[in-house]
Amino acid sequence: MTSARASRSAGNDLELYERHAESWWDARSPAFRSLHAVNEHRLRVLRGWLGERFQGRVVADFGCGGGLLARPLSEAGARVVGLDLSAASLAQAREHVAGAFVRADAQRAPLAAASVDVVLLADVLEHVPDCGAVLREAARVLRPGGAAFVNTLNRTWRARLLAVQLAEGVRLIPPGTHAAELFIRPDELAQRAWSNGLSLEALQGESINLLRTLRTWAVSLRPSADVSVGYSALLRKVVES
């Protein structure tokens, strides 16, 4: 998604979210059909960790894009605030999701300190040159004991092969989506999170559901112990004693 400034590499083309914004809510769109499918997996992991009920919770979706992940949480009762740099994507989020959607950089969130229960960081950290700055901002806006949900890609040769060369090469996702040098190893995530007051509470790997991916021509994921390509993480804001 489009939560911070683009890197200067050949990949990580954040302008594609502007170019294809009108297709955000078209589950058959070549630009976003894989993201629709991947979000099914993310929601299962998120709800497994944080429960089904979001009534009264304040959720900040950093890099919200068109609001695909925000809408089911809003429908579950959450008060959603979405941040993104893509004006066209935000217009789609406002049209389809109940909540407040603001054009802003995730590294400088226009939110008060300790005002949020959950921060979403899905498809965000692998698009920013300084993931520590985004984690620092997530920690700042979270209430003590609040949670940050991360879904990202590991910096391995396997992730580069599958998520960049293969997935982009056969147009499962738009070419230019990723720059593999920005991918983040789980140990790096845990270290940078801890240095900003967030502890790693849970880690879940993922693998491709190959048959469904081939049948729908959209990336489908399932839980796995393998974190060598993509993974989800739950970070909890440390409660100071």
PDB file of C-alpha atoms in Angstrom:
ATOM      1  CA  MET A   1       0.000   0.000   0.000  1.00  0.00           C
ATOM      2  CA  THR A   2       0.997   3.603  -0.030  1.00  0.00           C
ATOM      3  CA  SER A   3       1.857   4.709   3.443  1.00  0.00           C
ATOM      4  CA  ALA A   4       5.176   6.465   2.910  1.00  0.00           C
ATOM      5  CA  ARG A   5       7.476   7.864   0.290  1.00  0.00           C
ATOM      6  CA  ALA A   6       8.685   5.549  -2.439  1.00  0.00           C
ATOM      7  CA  SER A   7      12.185   4.197  -2.502  1.00  0.00           C
ATOM      8  CA  ARG A   8      14.357   5.163  -5.447  1.00  0.00           C
ATOM      9  CA  SER A   9      14.733   1.596  -6.702  1.00  0.00           C
ATOM     10  CA  ALA A  10      13.176   0.167  -9.851  1.00  0.00           C
ATOM     11  CA  GLY A  11      10.517  -1.546  -7.752  1.00  0.00           C
ATOM     12  CA  ASN A  12       8.239  -0.104  -5.084  1.00  0.00           C
ATOM     13  CA  ASP A  13       6.207   1.927  -7.569  1.00  0.00           C
ATOM     14  CA  LEU A  14       3.695   3.580  -5.234  1.00  0.00           C
ATOM     15  CA  GLU A  15       2.185   5.552  -8.115  1.00  0.00           C
ATOM     16  CA  LEU A  16       0.415   2.391  -9.273  1.00  0.00           C
ATOM     17  CA  TYR A  17      -2.110   2.937  -6.463  1.00  0.00           C
ATOM     18  CA  GLU A  18      -3.002   6.263  -8.050  1.00  0.00           C
ATOM     19  CA  ARG A  19      -3.129   4.841 -11.562  1.00  0.00           C
ATOM     20  CA  HIS A  20      -5.368   1.921 -10.626  1.00  0.00           C
ATOM     21  CA  ALA A  21      -7.361   3.488  -7.787  1.00  0.00           C
ATOM     22  CA  GLU A  22     -10.726   3.142  -9.502  1.00  0.00           C
ATOM     23  CA  SER A  23     -10.241  -0.645  -9.432  1.00  0.00           C
ATOM     24  CA  TRP A  24      -9.715  -0.999  -5.668  1.00  0.00           C
ATOM     25  CA  TRP A  25     -13.113  -2.596  -5.077  1.00  0.00           C
ATOM     26  CA  ASP A  26     -13.181  -4.729  -8.221  1.00  0.00           C
ATOM     27  CA  ALA A  27     -12.221  -8.191  -6.971  1.00  0.00           C
ATOM     28  CA  ARG A  28     -11.479  -9.219 -10.584  1.00  0.00           C
ATOM     29  CA  SER A  29      -9.142  -6.303 -11.268  1.00  0.00           C
ATOM     30  CA  PRO A  30      -5.640  -7.431 -12.362  1.00  0.00           C
ATOM     31  CA  ALA A  31      -4.200  -4.743 -10.083  1.00  0.00           C
ATOM     32  CA  PHE A  32      -6.017  -5.759  -6.893  1.00  0.00           C
ATOM     33  CA  ARG A  33      -7.507  -9.259  -7.221  1.00  0.00           C
ATOM     34  CA  SER A  34      -4.537 -10.796  -5.378  1.00  0.00           C
ATOM     35  CA  LEU A  35      -4.855  -8.210  -2.621  1.00  0.00           C
ATOM     36  CA  HIS A  36      -8.535  -9.088  -2.182  1.00  0.00           C
ATOM     37  CA  ALA A  37      -7.588 -12.756  -1.828  1.00  0.00           C
ATOM     38  CA  VAL A  38      -4.630 -12.094   0.498  1.00  0.00           C
ATOM     39  CA  ASN A  39      -6.814  -9.988   2.786  1.00  0.00           C
ATOM     40  CA  GLU A  40      -8.979 -13.040   3.490  1.00  0.00           C
ATOM     41  CA  HIS A  41      -5.896 -14.667   5.032  1.00  0.00           C
ATOM     42  CA  ARG A  42      -4.902 -11.512   6.915  1.00  0.00           C
ATOM     43  CA  LEU A  43      -8.333 -11.142   8.463  1.00  0.00           C
ATOM     44  CA  ARG A  44      -8.287 -14.736   9.682  1.00  0.00           C
ATOM     45  CA  VAL A  45      -4.889 -14.213  11.332  1.00  0.00           C
ATOM     46  CA  LEU A  46      -5.865 -10.847  12.805  1.00  0.00           C
ATOM     47  CA  ARG A  47      -9.136 -12.160  14.243  1.00  0.00           C
ATOM     48  CA  GLY A  48      -7.374 -15.230  15.607  1.00  0.00           C
ATOM     49  CA  TRP A  49      -5.067 -12.954  17.586  1.00  0.00           C
ATOM     50  CA  LEU A  50      -7.412 -10.127  18.559  1.00  0.00           C
ATOM     51  CA  GLY A  51     -10.845 -11.744  18.444  1.00  0.00           C
ATOM     52  CA  GLU A  52     -13.919 -11.138  16.343  1.00  0.00           C
ATOM     53  CA  ARG A  53     -15.337  -8.218  18.316  1.00  0.00           C
ATOM     54  CA  PHE A  54     -14.046  -4.739  17.504  1.00  0.00           C
ATOM     55  CA  GLN A  55     -16.946  -2.773  18.960  1.00  0.00           C
ATOM     56  CA  GLY A  56     -15.620   0.468  20.422  1.00  0.00           C
ATOM     57  CA  ARG A  57     -11.997  -0.126  19.436  1.00  0.00           C
ATOM     58  CA  VAL A  58     -10.139   2.644  17.643  1.00  0.00           C
ATOM     59  CA  VAL A  59      -8.227   1.228  14.673  1.00  0.00           C
ATOM     60  CA  ALA A  60      -5.629   3.222  12.726  1.00  0.00           C
ATOM     61  CA  ASP A  61      -4.947   1.733   9.300  1.00  0.00           C
ATOM     62  CA  PHE A  62      -1.535   2.991   8.186  1.00  0.00           C
ATOM     63  CA  GLY A  63      -1.318   2.756   4.394  1.00  0.00           C
ATOM     64  CA  CYS A  64      -5.019   2.014   4.122  1.00  0.00           C
ATOM     65  CA  GLY A  65      -5.216   2.224   0.340  1.00  0.00           C
ATOM     66  CA  GLY A  66      -8.813   1.815  -0.771  1.00  0.00           C
ATOM     67  CA  GLY A  67      -9.865   0.459   2.632  1.00  0.00           C
ATOM     68  CA  LEU A  68     -10.028  -3.282   1.915  1.00  0.00           C
ATOM     69  CA  LEU A  69      -8.817  -4.283   5.375  1.00  0.00           C
ATOM     70  CA  ALA A  70     -10.521  -1.398   7.146  1.00  0.00           C
ATOM     71  CA  ARG A  71     -14.071  -2.175   6.015  1.00  0.00           C
ATOM     72  CA  PRO A  72     -14.618  -5.531   7.755  1.00  0.00           C
ATOM     73  CA  LEU A  73     -13.267  -4.059  10.988  1.00  0.00           C
ATOM     74  CA  SER A  74     -15.527  -1.032  10.641  1.00  0.00           C
ATOM     75  CA  GLU A  75     -18.450  -3.363  10.040  1.00  0.00           C
ATOM     76  CA  ALA A  76     -17.442  -5.220  13.224  1.00  0.00           C
ATOM     77  CA  GLY A  77     -17.859  -1.998  15.203  1.00  0.00           C
ATOM     78  CA  ALA A  78     -14.411  -0.414  15.119  1.00  0.00           C
ATOM     79  CA  ARG A  79     -13.886   3.319  14.765  1.00  0.00           C
ATOM     80  CA  VAL A  80     -11.504   3.414  11.814  1.00  0.00           C
ATOM     81  CA  VAL A  81      -9.001   6.109  10.883  1.00  0.00           C
ATOM     82  CA  GLY A  82      -7.155   5.464   7.634  1.00  0.00           C
ATOM     83  CA  LEU A  83      -3.930   7.150   6.538  1.00  0.00           C
ATOM     84  CA  ASP A  84      -2.471   7.079   3.038  1.00  0.00           C
ATOM     85  CA  LEU A  85      -0.540   9.269   0.614  1.00  0.00           C
ATOM     86  CA  SER A  86      -2.657   8.303  -2.407  1.00  0.00           C
ATOM     87  CA  ALA A  87      -5.493  10.802  -2.769  1.00  0.00           C
ATOM     88  CA  ALA A  88      -7.241   8.639  -5.353  1.00  0.00           C
ATOM     89  CA  SER A  89      -7.103   5.595  -3.074  1.00  0.00           C
ATOM     90  CA  LEU A  90      -8.458   7.614  -0.153  1.00  0.00           C
ATOM     91  CA  ALA A  91     -11.407   8.683  -2.291  1.00  0.00           C
ATOM     92  CA  GLN A  92     -12.240   5.017  -2.797  1.00  0.00           C
ATOM     93  CA  ALA A  93     -11.909   4.317   0.923  1.00  0.00           C
ATOM     94  CA  ARG A  94     -14.269   7.173   1.787  1.00  0.00           C
ATOM     95  CA  GLU A  95     -16.805   5.875  -0.710  1.00  0.00           C
ATOM     96  CA  HIS A  96     -16.785   2.286   0.550  1.00  0.00           C
ATOM     97  CA  VAL A  97     -15.862   2.395   4.253  1.00  0.00           C
ATOM     98  CA  ALA A  98     -17.360   4.098   7.296  1.00  0.00           C
ATOM     99  CA  GLY A  99     -14.531   6.001   8.958  1.00  0.00           C
ATOM    100  CA  ALA A 100     -12.186   8.959   8.678  1.00  0.00           C
ATOM    101  CA  PHE A 101      -9.593   8.840   5.901  1.00  0.00           C
ATOM    102  CA  VAL A 102      -6.750  11.344   5.852  1.00  0.00           C
ATOM    103  CA  ARG A 103      -3.932  12.014   3.407  1.00  0.00           C
ATOM    104  CA  ALA A 104      -0.851  11.625   5.585  1.00  0.00           C
ATOM    105  CA  ASP A 105       2.529   9.937   5.847  1.00  0.00           C
ATOM    106  CA  ALA A 106       2.654   7.002   8.273  1.00  0.00           C
ATOM    107  CA  GLN A 107       5.937   8.397   9.568  1.00  0.00           C
ATOM    108  CA  ARG A 108       4.069  11.517  10.760  1.00  0.00           C
ATOM    109  CA  ALA A 109       0.576  10.351  11.685  1.00  0.00           C
ATOM    110  CA  PRO A 110      -1.822  13.201  12.540  1.00  0.00           C
ATOM    111  CA  LEU A 111      -3.083  11.322  15.594  1.00  0.00           C
ATOM    112  CA  ALA A 112      -2.735  12.061  19.278  1.00  0.00           C
ATOM    113  CA  ALA A 113      -0.398   9.999  21.397  1.00  0.00           C
ATOM    114  CA  ALA A 114      -1.971   6.992  23.123  1.00  0.00           C
ATOM    115  CA  SER A 115      -5.266   7.418  21.229  1.00  0.00           C
ATOM    116  CA  VAL A 116      -5.512   4.119  19.303  1.00  0.00           C
ATOM    117  CA  ASP A 117      -6.202   0.509  20.281  1.00  0.00           C
ATOM    118  CA  VAL A 118      -4.983  -1.225  17.103  1.00  0.00           C
ATOM    119  CA  VAL A 119      -2.618  -0.134  14.323  1.00  0.00           C
ATOM    120  CA  LEU A 120      -2.732  -1.984  11.011  1.00  0.00           C
ATOM    121  CA  LEU A 121       0.545  -2.252   9.108  1.00  0.00           C
ATOM    122  CA  ALA A 122      -0.417  -4.558   6.252  1.00  0.00           C
ATOM    123  CA  ASP A 123       1.585  -4.141   3.029  1.00  0.00           C
ATOM    124  CA  VAL A 124       3.360  -1.166   4.535  1.00  0.00           C
ATOM    125  CA  LEU A 125       6.774  -1.865   6.043  1.00  0.00           C
ATOM    126  CA  GLU A 126       8.165  -3.443   2.855  1.00  0.00           C
ATOM    127  CA  HIS A 127       7.455  -0.185   1.019  1.00  0.00           C
ATOM    128  CA  VAL A 128       9.256   2.290   3.290  1.00  0.00           C
ATOM    129  CA  PRO A 129      12.990   3.019   3.467  1.00  0.00           C
ATOM    130  CA  ASP A 130      12.868   3.386   7.270  1.00  0.00           C
ATOM    131  CA  CYS A 131      10.478   0.891   8.839  1.00  0.00           C
ATOM    132  CA  GLY A 132      11.716   1.964  12.266  1.00  0.00           C
ATOM    133  CA  ALA A 133      10.173   5.406  11.771  1.00  0.00           C
ATOM    134  CA  VAL A 134       6.778   3.836  11.045  1.00  0.00           C
ATOM    135  CA  LEU A 135       7.055   1.505  14.048  1.00  0.00           C
ATOM    136  CA  ARG A 136       7.976   4.456  16.232  1.00  0.00           C
ATOM    137  CA  GLU A 137       4.868   6.298  15.084  1.00  0.00           C
ATOM    138  CA  ALA A 138       2.704   3.215  15.627  1.00  0.00           C
ATOM    139  CA  ALA A 139       4.035   2.919  19.174  1.00  0.00           C
ATOM    140  CA  ARG A 140       3.398   6.617  19.818  1.00  0.00           C
ATOM    141  CA  VAL A 141      -0.287   6.514  18.851  1.00  0.00           C
ATOM    142  CA  LEU A 142      -1.036   3.171  20.554  1.00  0.00           C
ATOM    143  CA  ARG A 143      -2.455   3.078  24.030  1.00  0.00           C
ATOM    144  CA  PRO A 144      -0.457   1.019  26.559  1.00  0.00           C
ATOM    145  CA  GLY A 145      -1.245  -2.611  25.837  1.00  0.00           C
ATOM    146  CA  GLY A 146      -2.478  -1.761  22.337  1.00  0.00           C
ATOM    147  CA  ALA A 147      -1.519  -3.941  19.384  1.00  0.00           C
ATOM    148  CA  ALA A 148       0.060  -3.425  15.974  1.00  0.00           C
ATOM    149  CA  PHE A 149      -0.721  -5.992  13.290  1.00  0.00           C
ATOM    150  CA  VAL A 150       2.037  -6.391  10.685  1.00  0.00           C
ATOM    151  CA  ASN A 151       1.915  -8.339   7.453  1.00  0.00           C
ATOM    152  CA  THR A 152       5.054  -8.106   5.352  1.00  0.00           C
ATOM    153  CA  LEU A 153       7.734  -9.945   3.367  1.00  0.00           C
ATOM    154  CA  ASN A 154      10.972 -11.519   4.536  1.00  0.00           C
ATOM    155  CA  ARG A 155      14.274 -10.429   2.990  1.00  0.00           C
ATOM    156  CA  THR A 156      15.320 -13.799   1.571  1.00  0.00           C
ATOM    157  CA  TRP A 157      16.211 -15.134  -1.867  1.00  0.00           C
ATOM    158  CA  ARG A 158      12.991 -17.158  -1.766  1.00  0.00           C
ATOM    159  CA  ALA A 159      10.837 -14.082  -1.182  1.00  0.00           C
ATOM    160  CA  ARG A 160      12.631 -12.251  -3.978  1.00  0.00           C
ATOM    161  CA  LEU A 161      12.051 -15.191  -6.327  1.00  0.00           C
ATOM    162  CA  LEU A 162       8.393 -15.817  -5.494  1.00  0.00           C
ATOM    163  CA  ALA A 163       7.052 -12.383  -4.527  1.00  0.00           C
ATOM    164  CA  VAL A 164       8.961 -10.305  -7.068  1.00  0.00           C
ATOM    165  CA  GLN A 165      10.344 -12.266  -9.996  1.00  0.00           C
ATOM    166  CA  LEU A 166       7.541 -14.821 -10.261  1.00  0.00           C
ATOM    167  CA  ALA A 167       4.428 -13.022  -8.952  1.00  0.00           C
ATOM    168  CA  GLU A 168       5.196  -9.802 -10.800  1.00  0.00           C
ATOM    169  CA  GLY A 169       6.584 -11.599 -13.846  1.00  0.00           C
ATOM    170  CA  VAL A 170       3.358 -13.528 -14.474  1.00  0.00           C
ATOM    171  CA  ARG A 171       1.203 -10.528 -13.446  1.00  0.00           C
ATOM    172  CA  LEU A 172      -0.294 -12.028 -10.304  1.00  0.00           C
ATOM    173  CA  ILE A 173       0.498  -8.588  -8.896  1.00  0.00           C
ATOM    174  CA  PRO A 174       1.415  -5.436 -10.847  1.00  0.00           C
ATOM    175  CA  PRO A 175       5.052  -5.227 -12.024  1.00  0.00           C
ATOM    176  CA  GLY A 176       7.040  -2.778  -9.943  1.00  0.00           C
ATOM    177  CA  THR A 177       5.074  -3.439  -6.748  1.00  0.00           C
ATOM    178  CA  HIS A 178       8.053  -4.480  -4.635  1.00  0.00           C
ATOM    179  CA  ALA A 179      11.702  -3.670  -4.096  1.00  0.00           C
ATOM    180  CA  ALA A 180      13.207  -6.751  -2.440  1.00  0.00           C
ATOM    181  CA  GLU A 181      15.909  -4.782  -0.633  1.00  0.00           C
ATOM    182  CA  LEU A 182      13.161  -3.221   1.519  1.00  0.00           C
ATOM    183  CA  PHE A 183      11.884  -6.579   2.773  1.00  0.00           C
ATOM    184  CA  ILE A 184      12.319  -7.153   6.517  1.00  0.00           C
ATOM    185  CA  ARG A 185      13.552 -10.215   8.369  1.00  0.00           C
ATOM    186  CA  PRO A 186      11.473 -11.182  11.419  1.00  0.00           C
ATOM    187  CA  ASP A 187      14.447 -10.726  13.747  1.00  0.00           C
ATOM    188  CA  GLU A 188      14.958  -7.205  12.395  1.00  0.00           C
ATOM    189  CA  LEU A 189      11.283  -6.438  12.913  1.00  0.00           C
ATOM    190  CA  ALA A 190      11.418  -7.691  16.495  1.00  0.00           C
ATOM    191  CA  GLN A 191      14.558  -5.670  17.249  1.00  0.00           C
ATOM    192  CA  ARG A 192      13.265  -2.431  15.731  1.00  0.00           C
ATOM    193  CA  ALA A 193       9.886  -2.896  17.371  1.00  0.00           C
ATOM    194  CA  TRP A 194      11.487  -3.444  20.796  1.00  0.00           C
ATOM    195  CA  SER A 195      13.646  -0.340  20.430  1.00  0.00           C
ATOM    196  CA  ASN A 196      10.427   1.627  19.945  1.00  0.00           C
ATOM    197  CA  GLY A 197       8.505   0.159  22.872  1.00  0.00           C
ATOM    198  CA  LEU A 198       6.756  -2.709  21.084  1.00  0.00           C
ATOM    199  CA  SER A 199       7.227  -6.373  21.972  1.00  0.00           C
ATOM    200  CA  LEU A 200       6.768  -9.257  19.532  1.00  0.00           C
ATOM    201  CA  GLU A 201       3.861 -11.302  20.862  1.00  0.00           C
ATOM    202  CA  ALA A 202       3.093 -13.633  17.954  1.00  0.00           C
ATOM    203  CA  LEU A 203       4.545 -14.604  14.589  1.00  0.00           C
ATOM    204  CA  GLN A 204       2.749 -16.508  11.824  1.00  0.00           C
ATOM    205  CA  GLY A 205       4.251 -17.625   8.538  1.00  0.00           C
ATOM    206  CA  GLU A 206       2.306 -18.103   5.335  1.00  0.00           C
ATOM    207  CA  SER A 207       2.509 -20.198   2.204  1.00  0.00           C
ATOM    208  CA  ILE A 208       0.782 -20.127  -1.163  1.00  0.00           C
ATOM    209  CA  ASN A 209      -2.378 -22.136  -1.661  1.00  0.00           C
ATOM    210  CA  LEU A 210      -1.196 -23.227  -5.087  1.00  0.00           C
ATOM    211  CA  LEU A 211      -4.343 -24.852  -6.458  1.00  0.00           C
ATOM    212  CA  ARG A 212      -6.580 -21.923  -5.546  1.00  0.00           C
ATOM    213  CA  THR A 213      -4.005 -19.447  -6.852  1.00  0.00           C
ATOM    214  CA  LEU A 214      -3.900 -21.214 -10.224  1.00  0.00           C
ATOM    215  CA  ARG A 215      -7.682 -21.570 -10.363  1.00  0.00           C
ATOM    216  CA  THR A 216      -8.418 -17.897  -9.577  1.00  0.00           C
ATOM    217  CA  TRP A 217      -5.171 -16.359 -10.855  1.00  0.00           C
ATOM    218  CA  ALA A 218      -4.945 -14.401  -7.592  1.00  0.00           C
ATOM    219  CA  VAL A 219      -2.449 -15.048  -4.802  1.00  0.00           C
ATOM    220  CA  SER A 220      -4.123 -17.168  -2.124  1.00  0.00           C
ATOM    221  CA  LEU A 221      -2.388 -17.748   1.216  1.00  0.00           C
ATOM    222  CA  ARG A 222      -2.692 -20.167   4.095  1.00  0.00           C
ATOM    223  CA  PRO A 223      -1.047 -20.301   7.530  1.00  0.00           C
ATOM    224  CA  SER A 224       2.351 -21.984   7.720  1.00  0.00           C
ATOM    225  CA  ALA A 225       5.275 -22.391  10.075  1.00  0.00           C
ATOM    226  CA  ASP A 226       7.472 -21.161   7.216  1.00  0.00           C
ATOM    227  CA  VAL A 227       8.325 -17.434   7.436  1.00  0.00           C
ATOM    228  CA  SER A 228      10.819 -17.472   4.564  1.00  0.00           C
ATOM    229  CA  VAL A 229       8.520 -15.546   2.180  1.00  0.00           C
ATOM    230  CA  GLY A 230       5.751 -13.688   3.982  1.00  0.00           C
ATOM    231  CA  TYR A 231       4.617 -13.489   7.589  1.00  0.00           C
ATOM    232  CA  SER A 232       2.309 -11.752  10.021  1.00  0.00           C
ATOM    233  CA  ALA A 233       3.380 -10.406  13.402  1.00  0.00           C
ATOM    234  CA  LEU A 234       1.532  -9.090  16.423  1.00  0.00           C
ATOM    235  CA  LEU A 235       3.359  -6.349  18.299  1.00  0.00           C
ATOM    236  CA  ARG A 236       2.168  -5.199  21.687  1.00  0.00           C
ATOM    237  CA  LYS A 237       2.903  -1.793  23.206  1.00  0.00           C
ATOM    238  CA  VAL A 238       4.892  -2.325  26.380  1.00  0.00           C
ATOM    239  CA  VAL A 239       3.084  -1.280  29.561  1.00  0.00           C
ATOM    240  CA  GLU A 240       5.558   0.544  31.755  1.00  0.00           C
ATOM    241  CA  SER A 241       5.485  -0.482  35.401  1.00  0.00           C
TER     242      SER A 241
END
